[in-house]
PDB file of C-alpha atoms in Angstrom:
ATOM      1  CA  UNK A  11     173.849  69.351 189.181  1.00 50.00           C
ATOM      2  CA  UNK A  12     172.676  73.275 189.058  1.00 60.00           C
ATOM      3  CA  UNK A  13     174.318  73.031 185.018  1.00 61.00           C
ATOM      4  CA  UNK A  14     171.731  70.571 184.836  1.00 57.00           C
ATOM      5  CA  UNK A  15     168.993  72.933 186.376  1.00 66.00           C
ATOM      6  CA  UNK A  16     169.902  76.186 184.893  1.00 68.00           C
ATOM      7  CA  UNK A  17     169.438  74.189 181.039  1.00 74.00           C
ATOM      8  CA  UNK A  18     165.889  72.624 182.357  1.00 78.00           C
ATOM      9  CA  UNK A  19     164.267  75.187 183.991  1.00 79.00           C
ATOM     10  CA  UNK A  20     164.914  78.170 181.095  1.00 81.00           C
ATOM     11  CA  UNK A  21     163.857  75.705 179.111  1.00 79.00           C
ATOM     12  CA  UNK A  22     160.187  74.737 181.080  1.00 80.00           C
ATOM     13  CA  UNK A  23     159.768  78.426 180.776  1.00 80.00           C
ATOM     14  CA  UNK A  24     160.306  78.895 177.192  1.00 80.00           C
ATOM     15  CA  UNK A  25     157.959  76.053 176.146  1.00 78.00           C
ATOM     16  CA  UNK A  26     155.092  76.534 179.106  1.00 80.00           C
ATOM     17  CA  UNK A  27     156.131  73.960 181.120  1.00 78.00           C
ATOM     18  CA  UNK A  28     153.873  74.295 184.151  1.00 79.00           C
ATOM     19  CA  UNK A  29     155.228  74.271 187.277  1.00 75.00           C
ATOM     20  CA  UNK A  30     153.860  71.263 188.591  1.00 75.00           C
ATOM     21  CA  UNK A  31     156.250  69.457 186.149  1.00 72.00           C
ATOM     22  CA  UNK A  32     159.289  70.771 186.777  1.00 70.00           C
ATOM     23  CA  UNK A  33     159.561  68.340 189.882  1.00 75.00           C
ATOM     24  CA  UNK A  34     158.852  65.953 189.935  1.00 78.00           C
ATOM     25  CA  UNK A  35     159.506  65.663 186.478  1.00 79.00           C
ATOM     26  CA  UNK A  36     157.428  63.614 184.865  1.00 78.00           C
ATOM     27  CA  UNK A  37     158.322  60.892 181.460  1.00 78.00           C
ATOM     28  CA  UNK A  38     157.101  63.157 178.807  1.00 79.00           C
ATOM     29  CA  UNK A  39     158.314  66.279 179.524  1.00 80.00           C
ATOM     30  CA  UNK A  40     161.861  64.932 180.303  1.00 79.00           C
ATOM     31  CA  UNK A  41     161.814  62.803 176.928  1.00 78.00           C
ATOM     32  CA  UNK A  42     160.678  66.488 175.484  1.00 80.00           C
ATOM     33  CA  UNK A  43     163.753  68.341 176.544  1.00 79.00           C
ATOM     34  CA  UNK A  44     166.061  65.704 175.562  1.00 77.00           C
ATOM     35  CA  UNK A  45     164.545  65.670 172.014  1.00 74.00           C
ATOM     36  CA  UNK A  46     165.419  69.484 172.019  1.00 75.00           C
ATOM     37  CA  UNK A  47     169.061  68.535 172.669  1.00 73.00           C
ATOM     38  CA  UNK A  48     169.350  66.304 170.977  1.00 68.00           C
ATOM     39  CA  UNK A  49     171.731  66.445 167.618  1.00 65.00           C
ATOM     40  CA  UNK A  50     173.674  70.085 169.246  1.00 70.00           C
ATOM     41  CA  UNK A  51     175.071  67.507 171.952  1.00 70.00           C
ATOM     42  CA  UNK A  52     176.443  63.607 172.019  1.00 69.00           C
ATOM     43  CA  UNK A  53     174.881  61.152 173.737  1.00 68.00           C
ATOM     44  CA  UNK A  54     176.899  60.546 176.547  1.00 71.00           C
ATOM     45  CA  UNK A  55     176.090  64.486 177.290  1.00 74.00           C
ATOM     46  CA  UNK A  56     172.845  63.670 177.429  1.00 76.00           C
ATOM     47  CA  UNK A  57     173.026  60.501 179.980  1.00 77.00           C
ATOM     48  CA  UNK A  58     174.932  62.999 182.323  1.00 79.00           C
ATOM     49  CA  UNK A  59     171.695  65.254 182.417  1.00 79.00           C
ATOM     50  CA  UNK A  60     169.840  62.751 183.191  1.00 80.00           C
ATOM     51  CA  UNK A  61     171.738  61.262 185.847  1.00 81.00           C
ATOM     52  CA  UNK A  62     172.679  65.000 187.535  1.00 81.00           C
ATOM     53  CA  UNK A  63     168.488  65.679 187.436  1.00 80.00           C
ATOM     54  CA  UNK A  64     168.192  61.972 189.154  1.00 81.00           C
ATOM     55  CA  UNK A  65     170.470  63.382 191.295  1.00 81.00           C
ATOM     56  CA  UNK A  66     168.605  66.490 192.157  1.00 79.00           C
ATOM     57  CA  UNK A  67     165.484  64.923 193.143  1.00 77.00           C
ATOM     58  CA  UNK A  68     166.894  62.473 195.236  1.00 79.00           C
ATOM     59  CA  UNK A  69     168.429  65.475 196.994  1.00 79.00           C
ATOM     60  CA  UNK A  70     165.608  66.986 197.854  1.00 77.00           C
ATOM     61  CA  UNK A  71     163.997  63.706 198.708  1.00 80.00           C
ATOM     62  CA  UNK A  72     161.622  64.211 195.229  1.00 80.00           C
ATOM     63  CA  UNK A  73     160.191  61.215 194.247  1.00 78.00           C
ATOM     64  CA  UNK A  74     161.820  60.290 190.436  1.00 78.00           C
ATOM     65  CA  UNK A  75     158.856  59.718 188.796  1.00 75.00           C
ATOM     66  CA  UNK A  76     160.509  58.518 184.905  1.00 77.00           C
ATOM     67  CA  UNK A  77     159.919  55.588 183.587  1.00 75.00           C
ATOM     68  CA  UNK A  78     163.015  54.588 182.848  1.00 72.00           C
ATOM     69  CA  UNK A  79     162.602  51.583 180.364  1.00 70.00           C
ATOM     70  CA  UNK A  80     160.271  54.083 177.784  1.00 68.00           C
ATOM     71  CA  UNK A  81     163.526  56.657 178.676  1.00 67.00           C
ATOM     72  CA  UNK A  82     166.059  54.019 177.740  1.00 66.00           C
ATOM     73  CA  UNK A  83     164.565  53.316 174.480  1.00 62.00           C
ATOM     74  CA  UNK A  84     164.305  56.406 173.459  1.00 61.00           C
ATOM     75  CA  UNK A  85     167.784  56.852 174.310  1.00 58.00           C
ATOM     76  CA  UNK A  86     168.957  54.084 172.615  1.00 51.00           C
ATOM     77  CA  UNK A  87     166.865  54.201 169.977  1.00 55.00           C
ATOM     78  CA  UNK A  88     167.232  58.029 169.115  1.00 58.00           C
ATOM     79  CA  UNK A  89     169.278  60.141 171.184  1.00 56.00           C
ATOM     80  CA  UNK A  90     172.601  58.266 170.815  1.00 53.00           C
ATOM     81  CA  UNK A  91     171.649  58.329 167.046  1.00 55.00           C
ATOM     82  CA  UNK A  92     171.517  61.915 166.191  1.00 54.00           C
ATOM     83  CA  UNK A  93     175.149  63.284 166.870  1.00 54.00           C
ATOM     84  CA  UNK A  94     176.304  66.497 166.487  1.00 54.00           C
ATOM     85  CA  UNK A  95     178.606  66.442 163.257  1.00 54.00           C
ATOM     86  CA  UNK A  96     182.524  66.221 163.742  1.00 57.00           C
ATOM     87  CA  UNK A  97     184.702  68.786 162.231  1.00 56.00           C
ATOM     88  CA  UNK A  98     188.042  67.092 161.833  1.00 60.00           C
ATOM     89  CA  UNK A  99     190.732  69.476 160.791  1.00 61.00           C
ATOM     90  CA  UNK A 100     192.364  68.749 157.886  1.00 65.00           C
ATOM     91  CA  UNK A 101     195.574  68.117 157.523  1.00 64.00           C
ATOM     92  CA  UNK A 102     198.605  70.294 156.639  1.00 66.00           C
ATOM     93  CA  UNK A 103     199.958  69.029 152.985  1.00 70.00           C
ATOM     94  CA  UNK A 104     202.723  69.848 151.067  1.00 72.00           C
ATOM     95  CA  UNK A 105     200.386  71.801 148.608  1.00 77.00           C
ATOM     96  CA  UNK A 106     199.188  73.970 151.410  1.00 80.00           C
ATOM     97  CA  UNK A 107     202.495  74.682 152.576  1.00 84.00           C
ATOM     98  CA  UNK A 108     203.384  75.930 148.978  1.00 84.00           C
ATOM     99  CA  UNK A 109     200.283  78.280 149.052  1.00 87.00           C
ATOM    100  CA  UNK A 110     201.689  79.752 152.476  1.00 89.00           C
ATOM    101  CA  UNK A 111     204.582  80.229 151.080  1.00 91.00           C
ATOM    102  CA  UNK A 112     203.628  81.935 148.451  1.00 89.00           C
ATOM    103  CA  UNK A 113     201.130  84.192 149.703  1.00 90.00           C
ATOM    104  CA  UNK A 114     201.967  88.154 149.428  1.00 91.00           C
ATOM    105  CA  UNK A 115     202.053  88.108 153.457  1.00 92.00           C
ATOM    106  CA  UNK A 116     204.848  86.025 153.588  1.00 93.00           C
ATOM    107  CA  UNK A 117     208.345  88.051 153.595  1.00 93.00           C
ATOM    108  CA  UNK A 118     211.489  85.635 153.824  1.00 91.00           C
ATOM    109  CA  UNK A 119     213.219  88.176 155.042  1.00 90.00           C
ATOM    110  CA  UNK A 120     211.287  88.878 157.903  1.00 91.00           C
ATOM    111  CA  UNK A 121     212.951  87.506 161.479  1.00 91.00           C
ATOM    112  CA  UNK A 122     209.244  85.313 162.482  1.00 90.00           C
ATOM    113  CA  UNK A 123     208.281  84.551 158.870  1.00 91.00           C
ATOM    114  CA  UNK A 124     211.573  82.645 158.601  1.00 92.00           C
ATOM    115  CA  UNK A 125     211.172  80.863 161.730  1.00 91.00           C
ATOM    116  CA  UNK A 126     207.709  80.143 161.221  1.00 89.00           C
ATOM    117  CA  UNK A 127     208.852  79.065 157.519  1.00 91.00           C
ATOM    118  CA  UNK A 128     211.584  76.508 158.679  1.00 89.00           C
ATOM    119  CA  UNK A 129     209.314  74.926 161.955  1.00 86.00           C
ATOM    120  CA  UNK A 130     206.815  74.489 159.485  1.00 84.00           C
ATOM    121  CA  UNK A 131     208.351  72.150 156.388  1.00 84.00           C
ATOM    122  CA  UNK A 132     210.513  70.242 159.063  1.00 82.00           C
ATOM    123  CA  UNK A 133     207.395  69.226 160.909  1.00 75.00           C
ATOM    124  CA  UNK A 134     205.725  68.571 157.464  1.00 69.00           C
ATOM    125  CA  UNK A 135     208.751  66.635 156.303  1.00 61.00           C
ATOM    126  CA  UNK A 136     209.543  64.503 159.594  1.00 59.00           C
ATOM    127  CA  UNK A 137     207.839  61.695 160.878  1.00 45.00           C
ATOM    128  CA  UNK A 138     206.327  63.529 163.653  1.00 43.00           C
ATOM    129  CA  UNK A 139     203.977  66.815 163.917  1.00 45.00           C
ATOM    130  CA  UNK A 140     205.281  69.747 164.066  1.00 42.00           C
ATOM    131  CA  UNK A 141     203.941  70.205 167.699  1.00 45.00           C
ATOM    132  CA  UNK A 142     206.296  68.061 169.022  1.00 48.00           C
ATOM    133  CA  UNK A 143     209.061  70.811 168.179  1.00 50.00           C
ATOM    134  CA  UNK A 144     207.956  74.036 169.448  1.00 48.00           C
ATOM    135  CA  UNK A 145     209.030  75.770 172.412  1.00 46.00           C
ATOM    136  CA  UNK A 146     207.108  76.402 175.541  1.00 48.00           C
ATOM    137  CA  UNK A 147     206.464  79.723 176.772  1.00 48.00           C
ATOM    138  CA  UNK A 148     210.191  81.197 177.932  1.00 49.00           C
ATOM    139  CA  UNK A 149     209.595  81.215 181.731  1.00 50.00           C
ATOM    140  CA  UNK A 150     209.254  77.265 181.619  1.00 59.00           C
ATOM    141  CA  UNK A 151     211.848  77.108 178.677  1.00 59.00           C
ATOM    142  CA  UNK A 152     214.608  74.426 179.488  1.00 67.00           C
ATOM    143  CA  UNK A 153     217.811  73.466 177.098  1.00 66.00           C
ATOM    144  CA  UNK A 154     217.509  69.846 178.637  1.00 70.00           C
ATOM    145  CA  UNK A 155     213.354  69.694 177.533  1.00 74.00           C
ATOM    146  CA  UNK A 156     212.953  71.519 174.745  1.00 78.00           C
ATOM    147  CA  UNK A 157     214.543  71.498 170.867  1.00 84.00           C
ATOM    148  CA  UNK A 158     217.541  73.445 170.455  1.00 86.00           C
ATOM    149  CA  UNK A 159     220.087  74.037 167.406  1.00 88.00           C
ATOM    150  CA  UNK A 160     222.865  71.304 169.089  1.00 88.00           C
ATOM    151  CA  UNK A 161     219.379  68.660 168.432  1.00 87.00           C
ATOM    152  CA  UNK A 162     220.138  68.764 164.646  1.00 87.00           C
ATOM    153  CA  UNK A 163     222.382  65.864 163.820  1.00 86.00           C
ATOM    154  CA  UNK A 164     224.112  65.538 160.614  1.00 86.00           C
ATOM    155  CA  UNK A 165     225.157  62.275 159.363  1.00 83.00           C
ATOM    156  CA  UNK A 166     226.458  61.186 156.473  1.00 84.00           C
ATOM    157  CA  UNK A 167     225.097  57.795 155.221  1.00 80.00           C
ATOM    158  CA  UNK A 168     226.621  55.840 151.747  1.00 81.00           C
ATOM    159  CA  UNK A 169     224.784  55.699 148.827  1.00 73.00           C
ATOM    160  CA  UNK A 170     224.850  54.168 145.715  1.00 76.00           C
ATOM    161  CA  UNK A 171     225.828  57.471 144.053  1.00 76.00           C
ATOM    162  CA  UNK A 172     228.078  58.336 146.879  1.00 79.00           C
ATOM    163  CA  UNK A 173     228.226  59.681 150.134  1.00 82.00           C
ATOM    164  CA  UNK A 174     225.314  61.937 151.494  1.00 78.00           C
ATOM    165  CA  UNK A 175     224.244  63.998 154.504  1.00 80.00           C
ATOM    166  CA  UNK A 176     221.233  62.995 156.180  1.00 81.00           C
ATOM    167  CA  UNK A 177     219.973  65.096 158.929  1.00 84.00           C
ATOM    168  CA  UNK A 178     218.009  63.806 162.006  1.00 85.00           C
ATOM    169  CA  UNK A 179     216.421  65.818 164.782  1.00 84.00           C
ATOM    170  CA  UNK A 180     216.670  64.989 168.833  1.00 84.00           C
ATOM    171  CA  UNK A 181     213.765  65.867 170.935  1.00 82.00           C
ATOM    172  CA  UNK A 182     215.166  65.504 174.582  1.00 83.00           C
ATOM    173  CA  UNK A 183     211.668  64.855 175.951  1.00 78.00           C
ATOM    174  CA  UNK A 184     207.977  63.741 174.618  1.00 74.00           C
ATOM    175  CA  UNK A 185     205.096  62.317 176.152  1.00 73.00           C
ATOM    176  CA  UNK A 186     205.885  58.503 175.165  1.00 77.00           C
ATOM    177  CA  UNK A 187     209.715  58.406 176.173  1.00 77.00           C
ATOM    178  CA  UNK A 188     210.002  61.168 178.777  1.00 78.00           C
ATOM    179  CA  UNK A 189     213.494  62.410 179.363  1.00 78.00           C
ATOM    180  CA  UNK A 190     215.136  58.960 176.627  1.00 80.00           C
ATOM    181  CA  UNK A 191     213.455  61.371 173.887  1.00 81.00           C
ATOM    182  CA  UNK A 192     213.280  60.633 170.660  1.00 81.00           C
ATOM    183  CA  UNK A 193     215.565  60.806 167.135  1.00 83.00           C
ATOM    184  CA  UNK A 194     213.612  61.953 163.955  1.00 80.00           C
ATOM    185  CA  UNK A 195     214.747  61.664 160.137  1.00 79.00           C
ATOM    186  CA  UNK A 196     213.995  64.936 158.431  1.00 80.00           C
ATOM    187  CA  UNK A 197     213.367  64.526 154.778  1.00 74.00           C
ATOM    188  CA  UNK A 198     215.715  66.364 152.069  1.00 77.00           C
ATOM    189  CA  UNK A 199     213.820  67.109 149.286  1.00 76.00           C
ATOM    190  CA  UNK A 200     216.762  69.117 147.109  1.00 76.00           C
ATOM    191  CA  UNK A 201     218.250  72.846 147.095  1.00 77.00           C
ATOM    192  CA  UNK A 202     215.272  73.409 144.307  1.00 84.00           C
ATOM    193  CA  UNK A 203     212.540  72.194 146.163  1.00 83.00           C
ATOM    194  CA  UNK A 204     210.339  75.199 147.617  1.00 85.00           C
ATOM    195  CA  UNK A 205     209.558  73.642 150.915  1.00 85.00           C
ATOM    196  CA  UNK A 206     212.429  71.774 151.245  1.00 86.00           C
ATOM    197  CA  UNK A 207     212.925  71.822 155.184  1.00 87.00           C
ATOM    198  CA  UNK A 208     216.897  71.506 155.280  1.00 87.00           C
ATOM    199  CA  UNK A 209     217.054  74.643 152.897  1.00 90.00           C
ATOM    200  CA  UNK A 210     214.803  76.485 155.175  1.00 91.00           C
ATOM    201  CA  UNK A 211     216.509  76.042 158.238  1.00 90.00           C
ATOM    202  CA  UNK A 212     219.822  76.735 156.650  1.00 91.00           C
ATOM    203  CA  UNK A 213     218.154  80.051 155.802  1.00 93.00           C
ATOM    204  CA  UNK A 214     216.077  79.905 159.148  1.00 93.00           C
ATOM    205  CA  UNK A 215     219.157  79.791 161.693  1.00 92.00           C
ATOM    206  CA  UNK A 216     221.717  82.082 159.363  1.00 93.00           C
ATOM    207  CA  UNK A 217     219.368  84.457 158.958  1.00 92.00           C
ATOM    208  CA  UNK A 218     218.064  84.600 162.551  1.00 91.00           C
ATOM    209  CA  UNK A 219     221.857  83.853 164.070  1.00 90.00           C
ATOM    210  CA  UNK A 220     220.791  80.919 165.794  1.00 90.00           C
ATOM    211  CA  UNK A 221     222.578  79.799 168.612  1.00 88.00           C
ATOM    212  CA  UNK A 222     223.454  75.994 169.484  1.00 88.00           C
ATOM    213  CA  UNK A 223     222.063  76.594 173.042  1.00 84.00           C
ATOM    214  CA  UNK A 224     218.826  78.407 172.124  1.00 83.00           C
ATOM    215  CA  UNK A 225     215.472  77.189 170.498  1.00 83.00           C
ATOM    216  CA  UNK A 226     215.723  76.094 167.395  1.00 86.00           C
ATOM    217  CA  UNK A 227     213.313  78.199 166.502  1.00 84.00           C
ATOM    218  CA  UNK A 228     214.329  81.486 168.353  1.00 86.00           C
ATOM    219  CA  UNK A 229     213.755  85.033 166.167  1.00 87.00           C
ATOM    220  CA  UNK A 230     214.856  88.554 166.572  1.00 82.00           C
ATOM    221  CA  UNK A 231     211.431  90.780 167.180  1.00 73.00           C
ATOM    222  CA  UNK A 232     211.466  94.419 168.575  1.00 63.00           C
ATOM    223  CA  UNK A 233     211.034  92.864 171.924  1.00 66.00           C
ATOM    224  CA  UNK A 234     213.882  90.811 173.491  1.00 64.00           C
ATOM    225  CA  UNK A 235     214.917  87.783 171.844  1.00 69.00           C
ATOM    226  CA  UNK A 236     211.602  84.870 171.086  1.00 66.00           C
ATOM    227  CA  UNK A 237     212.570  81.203 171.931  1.00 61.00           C
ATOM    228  CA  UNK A 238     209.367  80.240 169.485  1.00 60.00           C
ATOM    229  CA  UNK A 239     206.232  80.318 169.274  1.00 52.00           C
TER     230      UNK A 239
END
């Protein structure tokens, strides 16, 4: 209710709102100040102002003096109409990986650029996002809840050319399945591929001496020991 307030009153001031008409507030000068909102915020943001000024008055035993069928249409009518723009995020493709990968920042050798290197093309490669597989922050860290290097399953599957390895993932806990978990395939994309997510991790948990009780994506830093970021 004062949110409400403290946007309506600055507001009166700025545009000479006299006093008078700040409450009761009458049709027009309410249907003004949500035409000055309107496209920064949604619509539903909008029909909470509303309803926390409503509020207000009937508070303080104002009488709430809007006509509410001329509000409604403009509501409907225009409000509702002129959203805000959405900024969806694109998402992370192989191509952008490569870039990463490539850029003169990126040292393999370095402890976190390897981890960061091997969470990233597994969670590109597997049918879930990457999210799913990082750790939490190490005072809540838990082998039975979060992905460690005893997760990473490797089974080998016939083929017509022969036998091959195929590597899934266990997450001990998500959202969906709780403490059942759930088993991921992890694409191999070959020894030549740059982002291929088996090579990284090979490289990943040598490189970084991974143990099968830690996070899979634990790193040496100057500090003590990371689980993951």
């Amino acid at each position: 209710m004062g949110a409400a307030l403290k946007g309506f009153h600055p507001w009166c001031d700025v545009e000479g709102v006299p006093d008078a008409f700040w409450g009761p507030i009458h049709t027009a000068v309410l249907v003004r100040y949500l035409a000055a909102l309107t496209g920064r915020y949604r619509g539903d943001y909008l029909k909470t102002r509303v309803s926390l000024l409503q509020d207000w008055h009937r508070l303080h035993r104002i009488h709430w003096e809007v006509d509410e069928e001329e509000l409604l249409l403009y509501y409907v009518n225009g409000y509702t109409n002129a959203l805000p723009p959405k900024y969806k995020r694109e998402p992370l493709l192989t191509n952008h990986i490569f870039l990463m990968l490539r850029h003169p920042s990126f040292d393999p050798t370095n402890s976190f650029d390897l981890a960061w290197a091997s969470a990233t093309t597994l969670g590109r490669a597997s049918i879930l996002c990457s999210g799913k597989f990082t750790c939490v922050s190490k005072p809540k860290w838990r082998v039975s809840n979060n992905v460690t290097l005893g997760h990473l399953l490797e089974v080998v599957v016939d083929s017509p050319s022969g036998p091959r390895t195929k590597y899934e993932l266990h997450l001990p806990w998500t959202k969906t399945k709780k403490e059942l978990g759930e088993t991921v395939g992890v694409s191999e994309l070959g020894v030549n591929h740059p982002a291929c997510p088996v090579v990284w991790l090979k490289r990943h948990v040598a490189g970084n001496k991974v143990q099968m009780a830690e996070g899979l994506w634990s790193y040496t830093s100057t500090k003590p020991r990371s689980l993951g970021k």
